Short mmCIF file of C-alpha atoms in Angstrom, two decimals:
data_model
loop_
_atom_site.label_atom_id
_atom_site.label_comp_id
_atom_site.label_asym_id
_atom_site.label_seq_id
_atom_site.Cartn_x
_atom_site.Cartn_y
_atom_site.Cartn_z
CA MET A 590 -25.79 -18.37 -21.41
CA THR A 591 -22.03 -18.75 -21.19
CA ARG A 592 -19.47 -16.13 -22.15
CA ASP A 593 -17.40 -16.38 -25.31
CA TRP A 594 -13.82 -16.27 -24.04
CA PRO A 595 -12.23 -15.32 -27.40
CA VAL A 596 -14.54 -12.30 -27.58
CA ASP A 597 -13.51 -11.34 -24.04
CA ALA A 598 -9.88 -11.74 -25.09
CA LEU A 599 -10.42 -9.43 -28.08
CA ARG A 600 -12.05 -6.85 -25.81
CA GLY A 601 -9.17 -7.11 -23.35
CA TYR A 602 -6.67 -6.68 -26.17
CA ALA A 603 -8.56 -3.63 -27.47
CA VAL A 604 -8.53 -1.97 -24.04
CA ALA A 605 -4.84 -2.69 -23.46
CA ALA A 606 -3.88 -1.57 -26.96
CA VAL A 607 -5.73 1.74 -26.71
CA VAL A 608 -4.24 2.49 -23.29
CA LEU A 609 -0.72 1.57 -24.39
CA GLY A 610 -1.09 3.50 -27.63
CA HIS A 611 -2.20 6.68 -25.87
CA TRP A 612 0.61 6.44 -23.35
CA LEU A 613 3.17 6.01 -26.14
CA VAL A 614 1.97 8.67 -28.59
CA THR A 615 1.08 11.37 -26.04
CA GLY A 616 4.12 13.44 -25.19
CA LEU A 617 3.84 16.06 -22.45
CA VAL A 618 6.71 18.56 -22.65
CA LEU A 619 7.66 20.73 -19.67
CA THR A 620 8.23 24.29 -20.88
CA ASP A 621 10.38 27.02 -19.35
CA ASP A 622 7.44 28.63 -17.54
CA GLY A 623 6.61 25.34 -15.76
CA SER A 624 3.55 24.47 -17.83
CA LEU A 625 2.94 21.29 -19.83
CA GLY A 626 2.54 21.28 -23.60
CA GLN A 627 1.40 18.43 -25.82
CA ALA A 628 3.54 16.82 -28.54
CA SER A 629 3.39 13.61 -30.56
CA PRO A 630 6.30 11.27 -31.36
CA LEU A 631 4.56 10.43 -34.65
CA ALA A 632 5.43 13.90 -35.95
CA ALA A 633 9.14 13.40 -35.26
CA MET A 634 9.22 9.66 -36.09
CA PRO A 635 6.81 8.94 -38.98
CA ALA A 636 8.29 5.44 -39.29
CA LEU A 637 6.20 4.51 -36.23
CA ALA A 638 2.98 4.71 -38.27
CA PRO A 639 2.67 0.90 -38.73
CA ALA A 640 2.67 0.51 -34.94
CA THR A 641 -0.60 2.44 -34.85
CA TRP A 642 -2.25 -0.30 -36.92
CA VAL A 643 -1.82 -2.60 -33.92
CA LEU A 644 -2.49 -0.08 -31.14
CA GLN A 645 -5.55 1.66 -32.60
CA ALA A 646 -8.08 -1.09 -31.84
CA LEU A 647 -11.34 0.84 -31.53
CA GLY A 648 -12.84 -1.37 -34.22
CA LEU A 649 -12.52 -4.35 -31.88
CA PHE A 650 -14.13 -2.23 -29.17
CA TYR A 651 -17.25 -1.72 -31.28
CA PHE A 652 -17.25 -5.31 -32.52
CA THR A 653 -17.28 -6.72 -28.99
CA ALA A 654 -19.84 -4.08 -27.97
CA GLY A 655 -22.18 -5.25 -30.75
CA TYR A 656 -21.70 -8.86 -29.71
CA ALA A 657 -22.36 -8.07 -26.05
CA SER A 658 -25.45 -5.99 -26.87
CA ALA A 659 -26.97 -8.77 -28.97
CA ARG A 660 -26.36 -11.42 -26.32
CA SER A 661 -27.62 -9.17 -23.53
CA ALA A 662 -30.79 -8.20 -25.41
CA ALA A 663 -31.50 -11.84 -26.29
CA ARG A 664 -31.47 -13.04 -22.68
CA TYR A 665 -33.12 -10.01 -21.05
CA ARG A 666 -36.76 -10.65 -20.11
CA GLY A 667 -37.79 -7.21 -18.88
CA GLY A 668 -38.65 -5.60 -22.23
CA GLN A 669 -36.50 -3.71 -24.73
CA GLY A 670 -37.15 -0.33 -23.14
CA ARG A 671 -35.88 -1.41 -19.75
CA TRP A 672 -32.95 -3.21 -21.36
CA LEU A 673 -31.95 -0.07 -23.25
CA ALA A 674 -32.20 2.11 -20.15
CA ARG A 675 -30.09 -0.33 -18.17
CA ARG A 676 -27.49 -0.57 -20.95
CA LEU A 677 -27.18 3.17 -21.43
CA ARG A 678 -26.98 3.72 -17.69
CA ARG A 679 -23.98 1.40 -17.50
CA LEU A 680 -22.27 3.44 -20.21
CA VAL A 681 -23.16 6.96 -19.15
CA LEU A 682 -22.86 6.86 -15.36
CA PRO A 683 -19.07 6.15 -15.29
CA ALA A 684 -18.53 9.02 -17.72
CA VAL A 685 -20.61 11.36 -15.56
CA ALA A 686 -18.63 10.28 -12.49
CA LEU A 687 -15.39 10.96 -14.33
CA LEU A 688 -16.54 14.43 -15.34
CA GLY A 689 -17.64 15.23 -11.81
CA SER A 690 -14.40 14.11 -10.18
CA GLY A 691 -12.37 15.76 -12.96
CA ALA A 692 -14.17 19.05 -12.40
CA GLY A 693 -13.28 18.89 -8.71
CA VAL A 694 -9.63 18.17 -9.47
CA LEU A 695 -9.44 21.02 -11.99
CA LEU A 696 -10.99 23.40 -9.49
CA ALA A 697 -8.47 22.40 -6.84
CA ALA A 698 -5.61 22.75 -9.36
CA THR A 699 -6.83 26.21 -10.33
CA VAL A 700 -6.91 27.31 -6.71
CA ALA A 701 -3.40 25.87 -6.23
CA GLY A 702 -2.06 28.04 -9.06
CA VAL A 703 -1.46 25.46 -11.79
CA PRO A 704 -0.71 27.21 -15.13
CA ASP A 705 -3.63 27.63 -17.49
CA ARG A 706 -1.83 25.82 -20.32
CA THR A 707 -1.39 22.75 -18.12
CA LEU A 708 -5.08 22.85 -17.18
CA ALA A 709 -6.07 23.09 -20.84
CA VAL A 710 -3.93 20.07 -21.76
CA ALA A 711 -5.27 18.09 -18.81
CA LEU A 712 -8.87 18.90 -19.72
CA THR A 713 -8.33 17.97 -23.38
CA LEU A 714 -6.73 14.62 -22.58
CA ALA A 715 -9.28 13.76 -19.90
CA VAL A 716 -12.32 14.53 -22.07
CA SER A 717 -11.00 13.20 -25.40
CA PRO A 718 -11.74 9.50 -24.63
CA LEU A 719 -15.42 10.37 -24.12
CA TRP A 720 -16.09 10.97 -27.81
CA PHE A 721 -16.54 7.25 -28.44
CA LEU A 722 -19.58 7.19 -26.12
CA LEU A 723 -21.68 9.25 -28.55
CA PRO A 724 -21.71 6.79 -31.48
CA LEU A 725 -21.73 3.83 -29.09
CA CYS A 726 -24.85 5.04 -27.27
CA ALA A 727 -26.55 5.70 -30.61
CA LEU A 728 -25.69 2.22 -31.87
CA VAL A 729 -26.87 0.61 -28.62
CA ALA A 730 -30.16 2.46 -28.97
CA LEU A 731 -30.47 1.07 -32.52
CA THR A 732 -29.59 -2.50 -31.53
CA GLY A 733 -33.12 -3.80 -32.09
CA PRO A 734 -33.55 -2.52 -35.66
CA LEU A 735 -29.98 -3.39 -36.57
CA ARG A 736 -30.39 -6.97 -35.31
CA ALA A 737 -33.58 -7.32 -37.32
CA ALA A 738 -31.84 -6.00 -40.43
CA VAL A 739 -28.90 -8.39 -40.02
CA ARG A 740 -31.27 -11.34 -39.62
CA ARG A 741 -33.33 -10.35 -42.63
CA TRP A 742 -30.69 -9.28 -45.16
CA GLY A 743 -27.47 -10.70 -43.73
CA PRO A 744 -24.40 -8.84 -42.43
CA TRP A 745 -22.84 -8.09 -45.81
CA TRP A 746 -25.83 -6.20 -47.21
CA CYS A 747 -26.09 -4.23 -43.96
CA VAL A 748 -22.40 -3.28 -43.90
CA VAL A 749 -22.21 -2.09 -47.53
CA PRO A 750 -24.41 1.04 -47.06
CA ALA A 751 -22.36 2.12 -44.02
CA VAL A 752 -19.10 1.70 -45.93
CA ALA A 753 -20.55 3.64 -48.86
CA ALA A 754 -21.55 6.49 -46.52
CA VAL A 755 -18.01 6.76 -45.14
CA ALA A 756 -16.51 6.63 -48.63
CA GLY A 757 -18.89 9.37 -49.78
CA ALA A 758 -17.93 11.54 -46.80
CA ASP A 759 -14.23 11.08 -47.58
CA LEU A 760 -14.83 12.01 -51.20
CA ALA A 761 -16.81 15.08 -50.17
CA ASP A 762 -13.95 16.20 -47.92
CA ARG A 763 -11.51 15.97 -50.81
CA LEU A 764 -13.68 17.61 -53.44
CA LEU A 765 -15.51 20.11 -51.21
CA PRO A 766 -13.36 20.69 -48.11
CA ALA A 767 -15.38 23.74 -47.10
CA VAL A 768 -18.60 21.73 -46.72
CA GLY A 769 -19.18 20.69 -43.13
CA GLY A 770 -21.88 18.88 -41.22
CA LEU A 771 -20.78 15.34 -42.17
CA LEU A 772 -19.15 14.47 -38.84
CA PRO A 773 -22.22 12.89 -37.16
CA VAL A 774 -23.02 10.81 -40.24
CA ARG A 775 -19.43 9.66 -40.59
CA LEU A 776 -19.07 8.81 -36.91
CA LEU A 777 -22.19 6.69 -36.88
CA ALA A 778 -21.58 5.03 -40.25
CA ALA A 779 -17.91 4.24 -39.66
CA TRP A 780 -18.36 2.56 -36.30
CA ALA A 781 -21.62 0.91 -37.35
CA VAL A 782 -19.54 -1.44 -39.53
CA PRO A 783 -17.77 -3.28 -36.66
CA TYR A 784 -20.90 -3.03 -34.51
CA LEU A 785 -22.97 -4.76 -37.20
CA LEU A 786 -20.32 -7.45 -37.54
CA GLY A 787 -20.53 -8.00 -33.79
CA LEU A 788 -24.31 -8.40 -34.01
CA ALA A 789 -23.87 -10.89 -36.83
CA TYR A 790 -21.25 -12.84 -34.90
CA ALA A 791 -23.58 -13.09 -31.92
CA ASP A 792 -26.19 -14.66 -34.24
CA ARG A 793 -23.55 -17.17 -35.46
CA ARG A 794 -23.44 -15.71 -38.96
CA LEU A 795 -19.65 -15.29 -39.07
CA THR A 796 -18.57 -18.67 -37.73
CA GLY A 797 -15.84 -20.64 -39.44
CA ARG A 798 -12.59 -19.66 -41.08
CA ARG A 799 -14.03 -18.64 -44.45
CA PRO A 800 -15.93 -15.50 -43.26
CA ALA A 801 -12.99 -14.54 -41.04
CA ALA A 802 -10.52 -14.91 -43.91
CA ALA A 803 -12.82 -12.90 -46.19
CA LEU A 804 -12.99 -10.07 -43.66
CA ALA A 805 -9.22 -10.03 -43.21
CA ALA A 806 -8.59 -10.05 -46.96
CA CYS A 807 -11.09 -7.26 -47.63
CA GLY A 808 -9.66 -5.16 -44.83
CA VAL A 809 -6.04 -5.60 -45.90
CA GLY A 810 -6.92 -4.82 -49.51
CA THR A 811 -8.80 -1.68 -48.49
CA VAL A 812 -5.98 -0.39 -46.29
CA ALA A 813 -3.37 -1.04 -48.99
CA ALA A 814 -5.48 0.68 -51.65
CA LEU A 815 -6.08 3.72 -49.46
CA ILE A 816 -2.39 4.13 -48.64
CA SER A 817 -1.72 4.03 -52.37
CA ALA A 818 -4.39 6.73 -52.76
CA ARG A 819 -2.34 8.96 -50.41
CA TYR A 820 -4.32 8.45 -47.26
CA PRO A 821 -2.17 9.00 -44.14
CA ALA A 822 -0.34 5.85 -43.10
CA SER A 823 -0.97 6.51 -39.42
CA ALA A 824 -4.19 5.13 -37.94
CA VAL A 825 -4.38 8.08 -35.53
CA GLY A 826 -4.11 11.80 -36.03
CA VAL A 827 -0.70 13.44 -36.33
CA PRO A 828 -0.24 17.12 -35.40
CA GLY A 829 0.30 19.21 -38.50
CA ALA A 830 -1.09 16.61 -40.94
CA ALA A 831 -3.68 17.73 -43.49
CA MET A 832 -5.93 14.72 -42.83
CA SER A 833 -6.65 12.39 -39.93
CA ASN A 834 -7.82 8.80 -40.22
CA LEU A 835 -9.44 8.85 -36.78
CA ASN A 836 -10.85 12.32 -36.20
CA PRO A 837 -13.17 12.01 -38.04
CA PRO A 838 -12.93 8.28 -38.88
CA SER A 839 -12.11 7.73 -42.52
CA LEU A 840 -12.47 4.72 -44.78
CA PHE A 841 -8.97 3.76 -43.61
CA ALA A 842 -10.30 3.34 -40.04
CA VAL A 843 -13.13 1.14 -41.35
CA GLY A 844 -10.70 -1.02 -43.34
CA LEU A 845 -8.40 -1.35 -40.34
CA ALA A 846 -11.32 -2.36 -38.10
CA VAL A 847 -12.45 -5.03 -40.57
CA THR A 848 -8.88 -6.33 -40.80
CA GLN A 849 -8.54 -6.61 -37.02
CA ILE A 850 -11.90 -8.36 -36.70
CA GLY A 851 -11.01 -10.88 -39.40
CA LEU A 852 -7.62 -11.61 -37.86
CA GLY A 853 -9.21 -11.87 -34.40
CA LEU A 854 -11.74 -14.42 -35.62
CA LEU A 855 -8.98 -16.38 -37.37
CA ALA A 856 -7.08 -16.45 -34.07
CA ARG A 857 -10.03 -18.01 -32.22
CA PRO A 858 -8.36 -21.48 -31.83
CA VAL A 859 -5.25 -19.85 -30.38
CA LEU A 860 -7.35 -17.79 -27.98
CA LEU A 861 -9.21 -20.89 -26.84
CA ARG A 862 -5.90 -22.56 -26.01
CA LEU A 863 -4.85 -19.51 -24.03
CA ALA A 864 -8.10 -19.73 -22.06
CA ARG A 865 -6.86 -22.96 -20.48
CA ARG A 866 -3.91 -21.17 -18.89
CA PRO A 867 -4.61 -19.54 -15.52
CA ARG A 868 -2.65 -16.31 -15.95
CA PRO A 869 -4.01 -15.22 -19.34
CA ALA A 870 -7.52 -16.20 -18.28
CA ARG A 871 -7.23 -14.19 -15.08
CA ALA A 872 -5.81 -11.15 -16.90
CA VAL A 873 -8.63 -11.18 -19.46
CA GLU A 874 -11.22 -11.50 -16.69
CA VAL A 875 -9.85 -8.52 -14.75
CA VAL A 876 -9.53 -6.26 -17.80
CA ASN A 877 -13.07 -7.08 -18.94
CA ARG A 878 -14.45 -6.40 -15.47
CA TYR A 879 -12.99 -2.88 -15.40
CA ALA A 880 -12.86 -2.20 -19.17
CA LEU A 881 -14.83 1.04 -19.23
CA ARG A 882 -13.19 2.39 -16.10
CA ILE A 883 -9.73 1.64 -17.51
CA TYR A 884 -10.57 3.37 -20.75
CA LEU A 885 -11.92 6.49 -19.06
CA CYS A 886 -9.17 6.85 -16.46
CA HIS A 887 -5.96 6.08 -18.36
CA GLN A 888 -5.43 9.58 -19.76
CA PRO A 889 -6.08 11.38 -16.43
CA VAL A 890 -3.53 9.01 -14.87
CA LEU A 891 -0.91 10.05 -17.44
CA VAL A 892 -1.58 13.74 -16.85
CA GLY A 893 -1.63 13.39 -13.07
CA VAL A 894 1.60 11.41 -12.83
CA THR A 895 3.36 13.78 -15.24
CA ALA A 896 2.22 16.91 -13.40
CA LEU A 897 3.14 15.55 -9.96
CA ALA A 898 6.55 14.38 -11.17
CA ALA A 899 7.21 17.81 -12.70
CA HIS A 900 6.29 19.49 -9.42
CA VAL A 901 8.55 17.21 -7.38
CA GLY A 902 11.54 16.38 -9.56
CA GLY A 903 11.59 18.75 -12.53
CA ALA A 904 12.02 17.59 -16.11
CA LEU A 905 12.44 13.81 -16.33
CA PRO A 906 13.43 11.90 -19.50
CA GLY A 907 10.53 10.21 -21.25
CA LEU A 908 7.98 12.05 -19.13
CA HIS A 909 8.66 15.76 -19.66
CA THR A 910 11.12 15.82 -22.54
CA ALA A 911 10.29 16.29 -26.23
CA PRO A 912 9.51 13.04 -28.12
CA ASP A 913 12.25 13.45 -30.71
CA GLY A 914 13.79 10.01 -31.14
CA PRO A 915 14.13 6.35 -30.09
CA ARG A 916 15.71 7.33 -26.75
CA TRP A 917 12.48 9.03 -25.79
CA LEU A 918 10.55 5.84 -26.59
CA LEU A 919 12.85 3.78 -24.38
CA ALA A 920 12.54 6.31 -21.57
CA ARG A 921 8.75 6.40 -21.92
CA ALA A 922 8.62 2.59 -21.86
CA ALA A 923 10.41 2.70 -18.51
CA TRP A 924 7.54 4.77 -17.08
CA LEU A 925 4.81 2.39 -18.26
CA PRO A 926 4.93 0.07 -15.18
CA LEU A 927 4.40 3.03 -12.85
CA LEU A 928 1.50 4.32 -14.94
CA ALA A 929 -0.03 0.83 -14.98
CA LEU A 930 0.23 0.53 -11.18
CA VAL A 931 -1.41 3.90 -10.62
CA LEU A 932 -4.19 3.03 -13.07
CA ALA A 933 -4.77 -0.35 -11.40
CA ALA A 934 -4.98 1.29 -7.98
CA LEU A 935 -7.47 3.83 -9.30
CA VAL A 936 -9.89 1.50 -11.07
CA HIS A 937 -9.78 -1.47 -8.72
CA ARG A 938 -12.35 -1.31 -5.95
CA ARG A 939 -12.53 -4.01 -3.35
CA SER A 940 -16.00 -5.17 -2.39
CA VAL A 941 -16.78 -4.28 1.23
CA GLY A 942 -19.52 -5.78 3.38
CA PRO A 943 -21.43 -9.06 3.32
CA ALA A 944 -21.69 -11.05 0.16
CA ALA A 945 -24.66 -10.42 -2.07
CA SER A 946 -26.72 -12.61 -4.29
CA THR A 947 -28.94 -11.57 -7.16
CA ARG A 948 -32.64 -12.22 -7.38
CA PRO A 949 -34.12 -13.41 -10.67
CA GLY A 950 -35.46 -9.92 -11.33
CA GLY A 951 -32.03 -8.33 -10.99
CA ARG A 952 -32.42 -6.95 -7.41
CA ARG A 953 -29.66 -7.69 -4.96
CA ARG A 954 -30.09 -8.85 -1.39
CA SER A 955 -27.73 -9.60 1.45
CA VAL A 956 -26.80 -13.19 2.17
CA ASP A 957 -26.48 -14.68 5.62
CA PRO A 958 -22.87 -15.72 6.29
CA ALA A 959 -24.22 -19.08 7.43
CA THR A 960 -25.43 -19.86 3.93
CA SER A 961 -23.51 -21.04 0.93
CA THR A 962 -24.12 -21.20 -2.81
CA SER A 963 -24.19 -24.42 -4.70
CA PRO A 964 -22.63 -24.75 -8.15
CA GLY A 965 -26.06 -24.45 -9.66
CA GLY A 966 -26.70 -21.16 -7.90
CA SER A 967 -29.24 -22.26 -5.24
CA ARG A 968 -28.73 -21.31 -1.61
CA HIS A 969 -28.37 -23.96 1.07
CA ALA A 970 -28.37 -23.24 4.76
CA ALA A 971 -25.54 -24.60 6.82
CA GLY A 972 -26.51 -27.60 8.89
CA PRO A 973 -28.22 -30.91 8.25
CA ALA A 974 -29.61 -31.61 4.84
CA THR A 975 -33.29 -30.87 4.29
CA PRO A 976 -35.34 -33.89 3.21
CA THR A 977 -37.26 -33.79 0.00
CA SER A 978 -40.58 -35.16 -1.06
CA PRO A 979 -40.79 -38.05 -3.54
CA GLY A 980 -41.35 -35.56 -6.34
CA GLY A 981 -38.10 -33.81 -5.55
CA SER A 982 -39.54 -30.69 -3.88
CA ARG A 983 -38.07 -29.40 -0.63
CA ARG A 984 -40.08 -29.62 2.59
CA THR A 985 -39.35 -28.55 6.09
CA PRO A 986 -38.81 -31.36 8.61
CA GLY A 987 -41.79 -31.97 10.85
CA LEU A 988 -44.48 -30.20 8.86
CA ALA A 989 -46.00 -33.47 7.64
CA THR A 990 -46.13 -34.85 11.19
CA SER A 991 -47.99 -33.81 14.29
CA ALA A 992 -45.12 -31.66 15.52
CA ARG A 993 -46.07 -28.07 16.37
CA PRO A 994 -45.33 -25.72 13.46
CA VAL A 995 -42.98 -22.86 14.11
CA GLY A 996 -44.74 -19.70 15.26
CA ARG A 997 -48.01 -21.36 16.37
CA PRO A 998 -49.07 -21.56 20.03
CA GLU A 999 -48.90 -24.88 21.75
CA ALA A 1000 -52.30 -26.62 22.03
CA PRO A 1001 -53.88 -26.65 25.51
CA ALA A 1002 -53.92 -29.85 27.50
CA GLY A 1003 -56.63 -32.27 26.44
CA CYS A 1004 -57.03 -30.74 22.97
CA GLU A 1005 -55.82 -32.12 19.70
CA PRO A 1006 -52.57 -30.52 18.62
CA LEU A 1007 -52.69 -28.13 15.72
CA SER A 1008 -51.91 -29.99 12.53
CA ALA A 1009 -49.93 -28.67 9.61
CA ARG A 1010 -52.26 -30.29 7.08
CA VAL A 1011 -54.17 -28.59 4.32
CA TYR A 1012 -57.49 -29.91 2.97
CA ASP A 1013 -59.05 -29.34 -0.41
CA VAL A 1014 -62.64 -28.33 0.40
CA HIS A 1015 -63.67 -28.22 -3.25
CA ARG A 1016 -63.52 -31.97 -3.72
CA SER A 1017 -66.60 -34.19 -3.07
CA GLU A 1018 -64.58 -37.22 -2.11
CA PRO A 1019 -63.23 -37.65 1.39
CA ARG A 1020 -60.66 -35.09 2.24
CA ARG A 1021 -57.09 -36.23 1.93
CA PRO A 1022 -54.26 -34.56 3.76
CA GLN A 1023 -51.79 -32.70 1.55
CA GLU A 1024 -48.20 -32.05 2.34
CA VAL A 1025 -47.15 -28.47 2.96
CA ILE A 1026 -44.16 -27.56 0.84
CA ALA A 1027 -41.64 -25.12 2.24
CA VAL A 1028 -40.85 -22.61 -0.49
CA ARG A 1029 -37.58 -20.73 -0.84
CA ASP A 1030 -37.71 -16.95 -0.72
CA SER A 1031 -35.88 -16.83 -4.02
CA ASP A 1032 -38.72 -18.60 -5.89
CA PRO A 1033 -41.60 -16.07 -6.11
CA PRO A 1034 -43.71 -18.12 -8.60
CA SER A 1035 -43.64 -21.18 -6.32
CA ARG A 1036 -44.45 -19.01 -3.31
CA GLY A 1037 -47.45 -17.63 -5.15
CA ARG A 1038 -48.74 -21.12 -5.85
CA ALA A 1039 -48.33 -22.10 -2.22
CA ASP A 1040 -50.16 -18.97 -1.08
CA ARG A 1041 -53.08 -19.73 -3.37
CA GLN A 1042 -53.40 -23.30 -2.05
CA PRO A 1043 -56.67 -23.46 -0.06
CA ARG A 1044 -56.23 -24.00 3.61
#
C-alpha cells in the first residue's frame, strides 16, 4: 500500500507551522534578577492575529492522524488489539522519553542554581505540547468504531454531533461560566472532527474538488460568523484575554481546522507537482520521519538556547527582550536558523550498525553485508544466480543430481552415494523422484510445507 504524498505534505506543513508559530509567539524576557519570564507578542501586536490562522495547524495534525490510523489498521494482520497497542506505544514512548530526559535536565539545573522562575517557565513550555496526546490517544483507541460509523452513516452525519457538542460547550461557557467539567468532552469532540474527516478521506469518501470546496466554504463561513459573534480573532490563546480559542478548543478552532483541510484537499494537484521535485520531496520525507520528535522537542530547544545565551552573553535582541513591536519580530526571525539547526541536531539520529530487514511478522533481523535487496524486497545473495525450476521456484544447485548434499557425510567406497531425492510412500504407483526445493528463511509458510513433505 503506497503512501499518499499530499497527505504527507500536509502533515509536514502542520509540523513546520506549529514549530514556527510557537517560536514566534513565545517571548522569553530576561528580568533584572537573571530569571526568564514569558510574554506574547500577540498581546502587544493584536494585528498579528490573522497570522495564527496559518500557523495554528493542529487540525491538519489530527486529519493526517486519522488518515494514517485508517490505512494502518486496514493493512495490519495481527488483530485490532495488537494494532492498537503498537500504535499507542509509538505515541506514548517518545513522550515518556521526553519527560524522563527533561526531569534529568531540570534536576541538574536546580543543582546548578537556576532561578525557580526560569525552571517554572521551562517546565511549562516543555510539557505544554503533550496535551495533544490525550485526545489523540483516545481517538486512536476509538478508530475501529469511528471507521464503522463513517462507513455506515457517512462523514457528514458523524461530524455534526461533534460540532454540536463543541457549540453547546461554548454556549455553556458564555451562559454559565462557573460550570466546569466540560474540558474532556470539548477536547475529544473538537479534535474528533478533523480525525473523522481523515478516516473518511482514507476510505475515499472525500475525493474530488466538490467535497474539498464544501469543507473550505463551511469552514470560512463558520470562522467569519464567529468573529462577528465576538470570538477572539487569534487562533491561539493571548495572555490577558477573557477567552481562548485553543485552550480549550472552541468552535472557532473547529471551523479553522475544517477550512485548512478543505484548502489542503483543493491544493492536492499542486502538492502532486511538488512531489516530482527532489528538494520538496526530501524535505517532506525527513519531516514526516521525525514528526513526533520534532513536535515534542521544539519548545525545550527554545528554552535551552535562550537560557544558555542569557548565561553567556546577557540580554540579546529578539531572544531576551520584550516582544513589543515589529523590530522584535525581525530580531526573532534572525534566531530561527540557529533554533532550527539545534532542533535538527537533537532529533536526527544516524543509524549505526549493520543494515536490517523486516520479517513479514514485523520482527527485525540483521542482514549479511554480502546480500542485497531487490526492488521487490526479496534478498539475493551475492554471487552467481541461482537456477529455478520450471515452475519458477528456487532450488539449490546440485540437489537434484547425485552430488553430495551439504552437511552429509561422504558415502564409503563401493556404496551408492546418498541421494537428495524424496519419495512419496503413500502412492501405489512406482515411486517417482521429487525435486527438493530450497526455501528462503524469510518464507515461513513455504518452509512449513517443505518440512511436512514426506522423506
